[in-house]
């Protein structure tokens, strides 16, 4: 792997610094002087319509940003990722989440490090479909012969955030099987999730690639105990080891490649669905990690989701940089983060079904690009990453939009909306979804164009209130519109942000596919756990602050 190109040493970066020095944002003036601005700066990517016209850029800035992508090798590195080059340098791995959604029979065939990627991916997808059909039809039954009505996914990080987000987004498609999710090692999570479930009709999925994740395996053991206790109380099983083993075989499956550990837990390895070390957790919802989705939404919906992912993969691989939507959005993030001083980025879906999408993006973007060294181990030469956050509209309007509109911080925001709602309700003669979308359109308009003091005074306001009611405008937004929130469109949205993240990581020269930053705290937790349990030697090994907190814990634990 070649050394990263230092973006700050390129001629494009020098151009951008000059653009920054010369820039006087004037969205009102720009739109008034250029009737074609909206049309020229709106782009299609599969089913997504993306309007970039309300961003703080001129044609010259966009041209320099495209040159920055060219000079840092974004397109070439994306092609390398698709081909299986080991872009994950710290773990010496290929990065092939895009292979998870390649259609069967795609040419040329993808063989990486001696592995027939296409064959292996579609073998697992075929097993997932067959299993989902068995469960959904009632052929697969619990230990007492009852049909599965609830599936509970036990995972954490990418083994939870992706499935939860997709399930919530596509919940109108759920019919026979409801999905639930347990991730937090806080016992409240498992206790509340299982409180009203029937053990006889519940199927657990334990999602852990290595089958060693502390939180996941702890929750899996607790779920197994819950199952045994519930079945025993109902008289469905006796307390024998054989009965318990039979119960686990009927009510637990695994998403893991550690078949020995799966078997030791009691799960039949025929019911283990694998994925590979070239799939990062935050990029894995379209792998076997999505098994809960296939069960709850159905195999056809899951395949439609994969098709949406692939459509954006194709767009990104084949579209020139100056019209390439994920690349352009990634470049805009670099412009705001590195040149204009923005430190956070809001994602504001005008769709209640996407209420977990900002949380999903937090892991995708900040775990990927929250790095301070480049892929060759050298220090970064720019700030990296942004704090991603958000909440569905219109809720956010009554919370933090004040800061975006009139605060002192620059906060670029992505607004996401859909033409056709999942639930087309009316309030008398009024289409409620139309009213909802009026807010979507109004917010980006207000942020872009603001309200002048003269306009405020023309409404009759005087004195000190004029300044309070004035809006500066020139607050940048991107609008993403699609016909409806279908599985395909959701796949497109997820892949869009995957490749935005990729673009930024490439420009910054960082490895967006490892996550060493999550490891230290996990290691220390294992060292501190004996101290929590009263081991004096472990207590003494801690720093003064940790010891004081342990003292407080022991003094107040009931």
XYZ file of C-alpha atoms in Angstrom:
558
model
C 0.000 0.000 0.000
C 1.449 3.337 -1.067
C 1.832 6.192 1.399
C -1.169 8.518 1.631
C -1.113 11.700 -0.379
C -1.006 14.739 1.879
C -4.061 16.722 0.812
C -2.605 19.914 2.276
C 0.336 19.723 -0.136
C -1.813 19.565 -3.286
C -2.450 22.478 -5.589
C -6.193 21.967 -5.076
C -5.799 22.583 -1.346
C -4.004 25.853 -2.063
C -6.886 26.831 -4.350
C -9.392 26.043 -1.600
C -7.485 28.155 0.905
C -7.667 31.063 -1.527
C -11.379 30.436 -2.085
C -11.878 30.532 1.665
C -10.047 33.874 1.895
C -12.152 35.321 -0.934
C -15.487 33.809 0.114
C -18.339 36.036 1.172
C -21.309 33.670 1.428
C -24.403 35.157 -0.192
C -26.960 32.508 -1.016
C -29.619 35.146 -1.657
C -27.394 36.937 -4.114
C -26.129 33.762 -5.740
C -29.620 32.470 -6.412
C -30.839 35.853 -7.648
C -27.924 36.175 -10.066
C -28.024 32.572 -11.261
C -31.502 31.183 -12.129
C -29.939 27.842 -13.057
C -28.119 27.289 -9.748
C -30.643 24.843 -8.305
C -30.852 22.798 -11.498
C -27.086 22.783 -12.002
C -26.338 21.719 -8.434
C -28.977 19.013 -8.140
C -27.990 15.433 -8.940
C -29.543 11.995 -9.195
C -28.013 8.915 -7.629
C -30.241 5.909 -8.297
C -33.601 6.886 -6.727
C -32.177 9.742 -4.670
C -32.522 13.359 -5.728
C -29.790 15.388 -4.018
C -29.894 19.198 -4.038
C -26.537 20.758 -3.153
C -27.487 24.285 -4.240
C -27.960 25.648 -0.700
C -24.342 24.890 0.233
C -21.738 27.613 0.670
C -19.956 26.926 -2.598
C -19.447 28.569 -5.936
C -18.708 26.759 -9.170
C -15.043 27.578 -8.612
C -15.053 26.023 -5.145
C -16.720 22.872 -6.475
C -14.180 22.631 -9.272
C -11.316 22.869 -6.786
C -12.956 20.261 -4.552
C -13.244 17.892 -7.509
C -9.564 18.477 -8.236
C -8.796 17.657 -4.602
C -10.555 14.301 -5.010
C -8.587 13.713 -8.209
C -5.245 14.675 -6.683
C -5.770 12.497 -3.585
C -6.816 9.479 -5.662
C -10.396 9.001 -4.441
C -11.607 7.208 -7.585
C -8.519 4.996 -7.791
C -8.757 4.010 -4.125
C -12.472 3.250 -4.475
C -11.642 0.937 -7.380
C -8.992 -0.740 -5.231
C -11.578 -1.327 -2.507
C -13.929 -2.990 -4.991
C -11.092 -5.207 -6.204
C -10.091 -6.403 -2.730
C -6.828 -4.533 -2.195
C -5.905 -4.622 1.507
C -6.928 -1.078 2.355
C -7.258 -1.991 6.041
C -3.548 -1.691 6.644
C -3.434 -2.181 10.424
C -5.186 -5.542 10.145
C -3.864 -6.419 6.648
C -7.339 -7.039 5.298
C -9.364 -6.342 2.204
C -12.417 -4.098 2.614
C -15.246 -5.780 0.763
C -18.606 -4.762 2.182
C -19.533 -3.810 -1.391
C -19.179 -7.494 -2.302
C -22.056 -8.356 0.029
C -24.504 -6.814 -2.437
C -22.989 -7.823 -5.773
C -25.702 -9.568 -7.819
C -25.271 -13.262 -8.545
C -23.336 -13.802 -11.738
C -21.691 -10.373 -11.709
C -18.736 -10.209 -14.114
C -15.853 -10.338 -13.767
C -15.951 -12.764 -10.852
C -14.433 -11.484 -7.618
C -11.632 -13.666 -6.259
C -9.514 -12.164 -3.473
C -6.669 -13.855 -1.581
C -7.735 -17.164 -3.118
C -11.336 -16.836 -1.900
C -14.202 -16.968 -4.392
C -16.010 -14.029 -2.824
C -19.136 -14.192 -4.986
C -19.664 -17.895 -4.355
C -19.213 -17.580 -0.600
C -21.452 -14.530 -0.252
C -24.299 -16.053 -2.231
C -23.961 -19.374 -0.438
C -24.656 -17.580 2.857
C -27.422 -15.461 1.317
C -29.051 -18.639 0.012
C -28.888 -20.274 3.448
C -30.342 -17.144 5.041
C -33.266 -17.111 2.602
C -33.977 -20.798 3.110
C -33.890 -20.420 6.886
C -36.105 -17.333 6.827
C -38.637 -19.143 4.662
C -38.693 -22.081 7.083
C -39.258 -19.846 10.083
C -41.808 -17.585 8.426
C -43.819 -20.517 7.071
C -43.944 -22.269 10.435
C -41.865 -25.231 9.310
C -39.273 -24.236 11.924
C -40.865 -24.513 15.333
C -39.941 -24.022 18.931
C -39.332 -26.947 21.263
C -43.068 -27.272 21.994
C -44.084 -27.185 18.331
C -45.255 -23.594 18.237
C -44.502 -21.144 15.420
C -41.961 -18.376 16.030
C -43.638 -14.999 16.567
C -40.670 -12.992 17.900
C -37.017 -12.931 16.974
C -34.550 -11.281 19.358
C -31.180 -10.172 17.975
C -28.400 -10.094 20.581
C -25.424 -8.054 19.382
C -23.682 -4.748 19.914
C -22.153 -2.017 17.757
C -22.500 -2.905 14.101
C -24.265 -6.138 15.059
C -27.050 -4.047 16.568
C -27.170 -0.496 15.202
C -27.617 -1.538 11.575
C -30.370 -4.116 12.123
C -32.218 -1.869 14.596
C -32.122 1.115 12.255
C -33.275 -0.850 9.198
C -36.009 -2.647 11.145
C -37.401 0.617 12.496
C -37.193 2.251 9.061
C -39.093 -0.567 7.347
C -41.458 -1.469 10.176
C -44.587 -0.988 8.017
C -43.504 -4.143 6.143
C -43.492 -6.307 9.298
C -46.324 -8.834 9.429
C -45.950 -12.248 11.096
C -42.694 -11.957 13.044
C -41.711 -9.057 15.261
C -38.021 -8.316 15.861
C -36.475 -6.985 19.043
C -32.897 -6.109 19.861
C -30.672 -6.451 22.920
C -27.278 -4.762 22.965
C -26.468 -3.088 26.271
C -24.842 -5.145 29.012
C -27.015 -3.161 31.440
C -29.370 -5.979 32.574
C -32.297 -3.600 32.138
C -32.026 -4.027 28.369
C -32.584 -7.775 28.413
C -35.122 -7.696 31.233
C -37.362 -5.164 29.522
C -36.977 -6.627 26.038
C -38.050 -10.116 27.127
C -40.601 -9.089 29.781
C -43.710 -9.816 27.690
C -42.304 -12.536 25.421
C -43.339 -16.181 25.379
C -40.295 -18.487 25.487
C -42.167 -21.059 23.395
C -42.442 -18.671 20.428
C -39.184 -16.710 20.731
C -36.076 -17.235 18.593
C -32.755 -15.670 19.605
C -29.983 -14.696 17.193
C -26.560 -14.335 18.830
C -24.553 -12.060 16.522
C -20.825 -12.070 17.243
C -18.194 -12.789 14.618
C -15.727 -14.241 17.124
C -18.351 -15.359 19.649
C -16.268 -13.703 22.351
C -17.791 -10.198 22.592
C -18.261 -9.616 26.314
C -21.597 -7.805 26.145
C -23.104 -10.138 23.550
C -22.061 -13.394 25.217
C -23.170 -12.176 28.649
C -26.590 -11.282 27.251
C -26.746 -14.571 25.339
C -26.182 -16.543 28.545
C -28.818 -14.476 30.342
C -31.247 -15.083 27.468
C -30.530 -18.810 27.613
C -31.256 -18.810 31.359
C -34.487 -16.883 30.685
C -35.504 -19.452 28.075
C -34.810 -22.430 30.309
C -36.603 -20.877 33.288
C -39.647 -19.922 31.229
C -39.977 -23.283 29.526
C -39.500 -25.117 32.807
C -42.110 -22.992 34.549
C -44.570 -23.709 31.731
C -43.885 -27.432 32.047
C -42.479 -27.528 28.528
C -39.123 -29.010 29.597
C -37.771 -30.746 32.654
C -34.498 -29.717 34.267
C -32.350 -32.299 32.513
C -29.316 -31.331 30.463
C -30.796 -33.109 27.450
C -33.985 -31.052 27.625
C -32.032 -27.832 27.991
C -29.820 -28.713 25.033
C -32.879 -29.474 22.907
C -34.455 -26.162 23.882
C -31.381 -24.180 22.852
C -31.231 -26.011 19.519
C -34.823 -24.946 18.781
C -34.599 -21.357 20.050
C -31.060 -20.116 19.302
C -29.132 -19.531 16.084
C -25.841 -17.715 15.582
C -24.231 -15.242 13.239
C -20.593 -16.143 13.711
C -17.633 -17.866 12.140
C -16.360 -19.371 15.419
C -18.185 -22.670 15.045
C -16.410 -24.330 17.966
C -17.607 -21.646 20.363
C -21.093 -21.704 18.826
C -21.275 -25.458 19.448
C -19.948 -25.089 23.000
C -22.809 -22.670 23.712
C -25.267 -25.323 22.539
C -26.239 -23.952 19.135
C -26.329 -26.410 16.243
C -23.586 -25.296 13.862
C -25.945 -25.992 10.954
C -27.772 -22.948 12.247
C -24.719 -20.679 12.269
C -24.433 -18.086 9.505
C -20.974 -16.752 8.849
C -19.364 -13.614 7.521
C -15.759 -12.646 6.968
C -12.967 -10.566 8.420
C -13.143 -8.252 5.406
C -16.545 -7.022 6.643
C -16.290 -4.360 9.336
C -19.074 -4.392 11.911
C -20.412 -0.970 10.954
C -20.556 -2.099 7.309
C -22.217 -5.450 8.001
C -25.989 -4.932 8.021
C -26.184 -6.387 4.505
C -24.355 -9.558 5.618
C -25.669 -12.361 7.820
C -25.881 -9.696 10.540
C -29.121 -8.796 8.771
C -30.679 -12.205 9.497
C -33.206 -10.672 11.907
C -34.295 -8.372 9.072
C -34.749 -11.235 6.651
C -36.902 -13.024 9.236
C -39.056 -10.010 10.090
C -39.273 -8.262 6.708
C -39.031 -11.262 4.423
C -36.348 -12.400 1.979
C -37.660 -10.317 -0.930
C -37.420 -7.089 1.076
C -33.887 -7.984 2.156
C -32.821 -8.592 -1.434
C -34.374 -5.270 -2.448
C -32.316 -3.615 0.302
C -29.155 -5.169 -1.168
C -30.110 -3.947 -4.637
C -30.295 -0.393 -3.309
C -26.813 -0.661 -1.821
C -25.475 -1.960 -5.128
C -27.099 0.838 -7.138
C -25.079 3.442 -5.209
C -21.932 1.306 -5.483
C -22.350 1.395 -9.260
C -23.034 5.144 -9.271
C -19.928 5.829 -7.193
C -17.704 3.598 -9.292
C -18.876 4.890 -12.674
C -19.809 8.579 -12.296
C -17.316 11.392 -12.956
C -16.138 13.146 -9.802
C -17.906 16.410 -10.590
C -21.290 14.606 -10.699
C -20.580 11.818 -8.228
C -23.015 12.371 -5.358
C -21.214 10.567 -2.489
C -17.901 12.088 -3.551
C -19.377 15.589 -3.773
C -21.023 15.270 -0.356
C -17.782 13.983 1.146
C -15.895 16.882 -0.433
C -18.381 19.371 0.996
C -17.794 17.882 4.430
C -14.050 18.403 3.973
C -14.684 21.986 2.855
C -16.744 22.736 5.952
C -14.599 20.776 8.403
C -11.132 21.736 7.257
C -11.560 25.102 5.559
C -14.597 26.739 7.189
C -14.152 25.427 10.731
C -17.317 23.374 11.210
C -16.938 20.649 13.822
C -20.278 18.891 13.680
C -22.775 17.750 11.085
C -26.531 17.371 11.561
C -28.588 14.696 9.807
C -32.268 15.567 9.974
C -34.643 12.980 8.505
C -38.161 14.227 7.905
C -39.380 10.673 8.391
C -40.172 9.294 11.826
C -39.274 5.824 10.571
C -35.646 7.002 10.250
C -35.433 7.992 13.915
C -32.425 5.670 14.420
C -30.601 6.771 11.266
C -28.510 9.523 12.923
C -27.390 7.052 15.609
C -26.440 4.559 12.908
C -24.411 7.228 11.127
C -22.616 8.114 14.343
C -20.921 4.737 14.361
C -20.389 4.657 10.601
C -18.759 8.068 10.380
C -17.069 8.598 13.744
C -15.740 5.071 14.233
C -14.451 5.149 10.671
C -12.891 8.595 10.554
C -12.178 9.435 14.183
C -8.450 8.918 13.676
C -5.322 10.957 14.365
C -2.851 8.879 12.340
C -2.793 8.080 8.647
C -2.771 4.607 7.141
C 1.036 4.527 7.141
C 1.203 5.418 10.860
C 2.195 9.048 10.338
C 0.266 11.882 12.037
C -2.654 13.394 10.160
C -2.071 16.802 8.628
C -5.625 18.120 9.065
C -8.533 17.805 11.438
C -10.460 14.596 10.778
C -14.023 13.505 11.351
C -17.060 15.442 12.446
C -19.505 14.901 15.271
C -22.587 13.498 13.552
C -25.901 13.978 15.311
C -29.555 14.555 14.589
C -33.195 13.885 15.296
C -36.255 13.515 13.087
C -38.136 16.614 12.011
C -40.305 18.210 13.217
C -39.183 17.241 16.727
C -35.779 18.825 16.238
C -37.393 22.115 15.209
C -38.691 22.470 18.766
C -35.324 21.572 20.296
C -31.955 22.395 18.727
C -32.852 24.189 15.474
C -32.493 27.495 17.331
C -28.738 26.876 17.484
C -28.534 26.032 13.794
C -30.540 29.097 12.744
C -29.164 31.824 15.005
C -26.219 30.399 16.915
C -22.589 31.306 16.395
C -21.507 27.884 15.126
C -21.483 26.704 11.520
C -23.449 23.436 11.388
C -23.952 21.923 7.930
C -27.105 19.822 7.833
C -28.511 17.094 5.620
C -32.309 17.077 5.308
C -33.878 13.795 4.152
C -37.499 13.411 3.047
C -39.826 11.205 0.995
C -42.586 12.201 -1.391
C -44.975 9.405 -0.445
C -45.596 8.515 3.224
C -45.944 5.076 4.769
C -49.164 6.245 6.425
C -51.101 8.748 4.242
C -53.316 10.283 6.926
C -55.509 13.366 6.680
C -56.560 15.963 9.224
C -59.954 16.886 7.847
C -59.257 18.113 4.321
C -55.532 18.569 4.909
C -52.890 16.053 3.848
C -50.760 15.758 6.996
C -47.738 14.518 5.062
C -47.953 17.609 2.872
C -47.876 19.779 5.996
C -44.882 17.771 7.212
C -43.009 18.322 3.951
C -43.836 22.023 4.066
C -41.705 22.113 7.212
C -38.911 20.214 5.445
C -38.876 22.767 2.621
C -39.341 25.764 4.902
C -36.411 24.923 7.144
C -33.848 24.676 4.350
C -35.226 27.885 2.836
C -35.010 29.730 6.151
C -31.506 28.475 6.836
C -30.307 29.482 3.393
C -31.919 32.890 2.966
C -32.657 34.053 6.498
C -34.601 37.216 7.261
C -33.147 40.704 7.094
C -33.648 43.492 9.600
C -35.550 45.409 6.945
C -37.957 42.516 6.469
C -38.456 42.276 10.218
C -39.162 46.004 10.503
C -41.586 45.829 7.589
C -43.689 43.502 9.714
C -43.963 46.193 12.390
C -41.223 45.088 14.778
C -39.101 47.844 16.308
C -36.280 48.396 18.765
C -34.169 45.617 20.250
C -36.599 42.967 18.997
C -35.440 43.579 15.433
C -32.043 42.005 16.043
C -33.566 39.073 17.922
C -35.875 38.323 15.010
C -33.260 38.703 12.303
C -31.833 35.550 10.698
C -28.455 35.750 9.021
C -29.102 32.960 6.532
C -26.173 31.389 4.690
C -26.534 28.281 6.861
C -25.637 25.371 4.556
C -27.945 22.443 3.895
C -28.189 19.496 1.535
C -31.643 18.186 0.643
C -32.104 14.492 -0.149
C -35.466 13.530 -1.627
C -36.759 10.118 -2.730
C -40.161 8.821 -3.873
C -40.740 6.639 -0.787
C -38.874 4.906 2.024
C -38.661 1.461 0.446
C -36.050 -1.219 1.167
C -34.241 -0.256 -2.030
C -34.171 3.449 -1.185
C -32.979 2.704 2.348
C -30.114 0.640 0.923
C -29.232 3.575 -1.302
C -29.176 5.967 1.654
C -26.914 3.722 3.716
C -24.470 3.190 0.840
C -24.514 6.925 0.117
C -23.146 7.666 3.588
C -20.721 4.737 3.452
C -19.107 6.275 0.390
C -19.242 9.834 1.775
C -17.247 8.446 4.709
C -14.866 6.685 2.316
C -14.262 9.891 0.362
C -13.350 11.868 3.455
C -11.105 9.110 4.800
C -9.212 8.955 1.529
C -8.650 12.708 1.410
C -7.426 12.685 5.018
C -5.197 9.669 4.294
C -6.646 7.576 7.118
C -7.705 3.952 7.430
C -11.483 4.174 7.760
C -11.822 0.450 8.402
C -10.197 -0.265 11.762
C -11.347 0.829 15.217
C -8.526 0.481 17.707
C -10.002 3.330 19.713
C -12.725 1.056 21.095
C -10.288 -1.547 22.399
C -8.528 0.091 25.350
C -11.664 0.711 27.378
C -12.801 -2.886 26.795
C -9.447 -4.216 28.007
C -9.504 -2.040 31.107
C -13.070 -3.129 31.908
C -11.854 -6.721 32.156
C -9.129 -5.588 34.581
C -11.546 -3.526 36.675
C -14.273 -6.189 36.858
C -12.487 -8.124 39.671
C -12.226 -4.872 41.626
C -15.976 -4.379 41.290
C -16.376 -7.890 42.698
C -14.190 -7.095 45.724
C -10.703 -8.291 44.750
C -8.438 -6.185 46.997
C -5.396 -6.565 44.765
C -7.390 -5.427 41.739
C -8.646 -2.427 43.692
C -5.124 -1.412 44.671
C -4.004 -1.609 41.044
C -6.357 1.226 40.099
C -5.681 4.959 40.032
C -6.897 7.162 42.875
C -10.003 8.377 41.062
C -11.103 4.875 40.085
C -10.494 3.620 43.636
C -12.639 6.431 45.030
C -15.456 5.555 42.633
C -15.155 1.888 43.600
C -15.432 2.900 47.263
C -18.613 4.824 46.486
C -20.018 1.835 44.616
C -19.327 -0.586 47.487
C -20.751 1.826 50.048
C -24.026 2.305 48.205
C -24.633 -1.053 46.514
C -27.774 -2.556 48.082
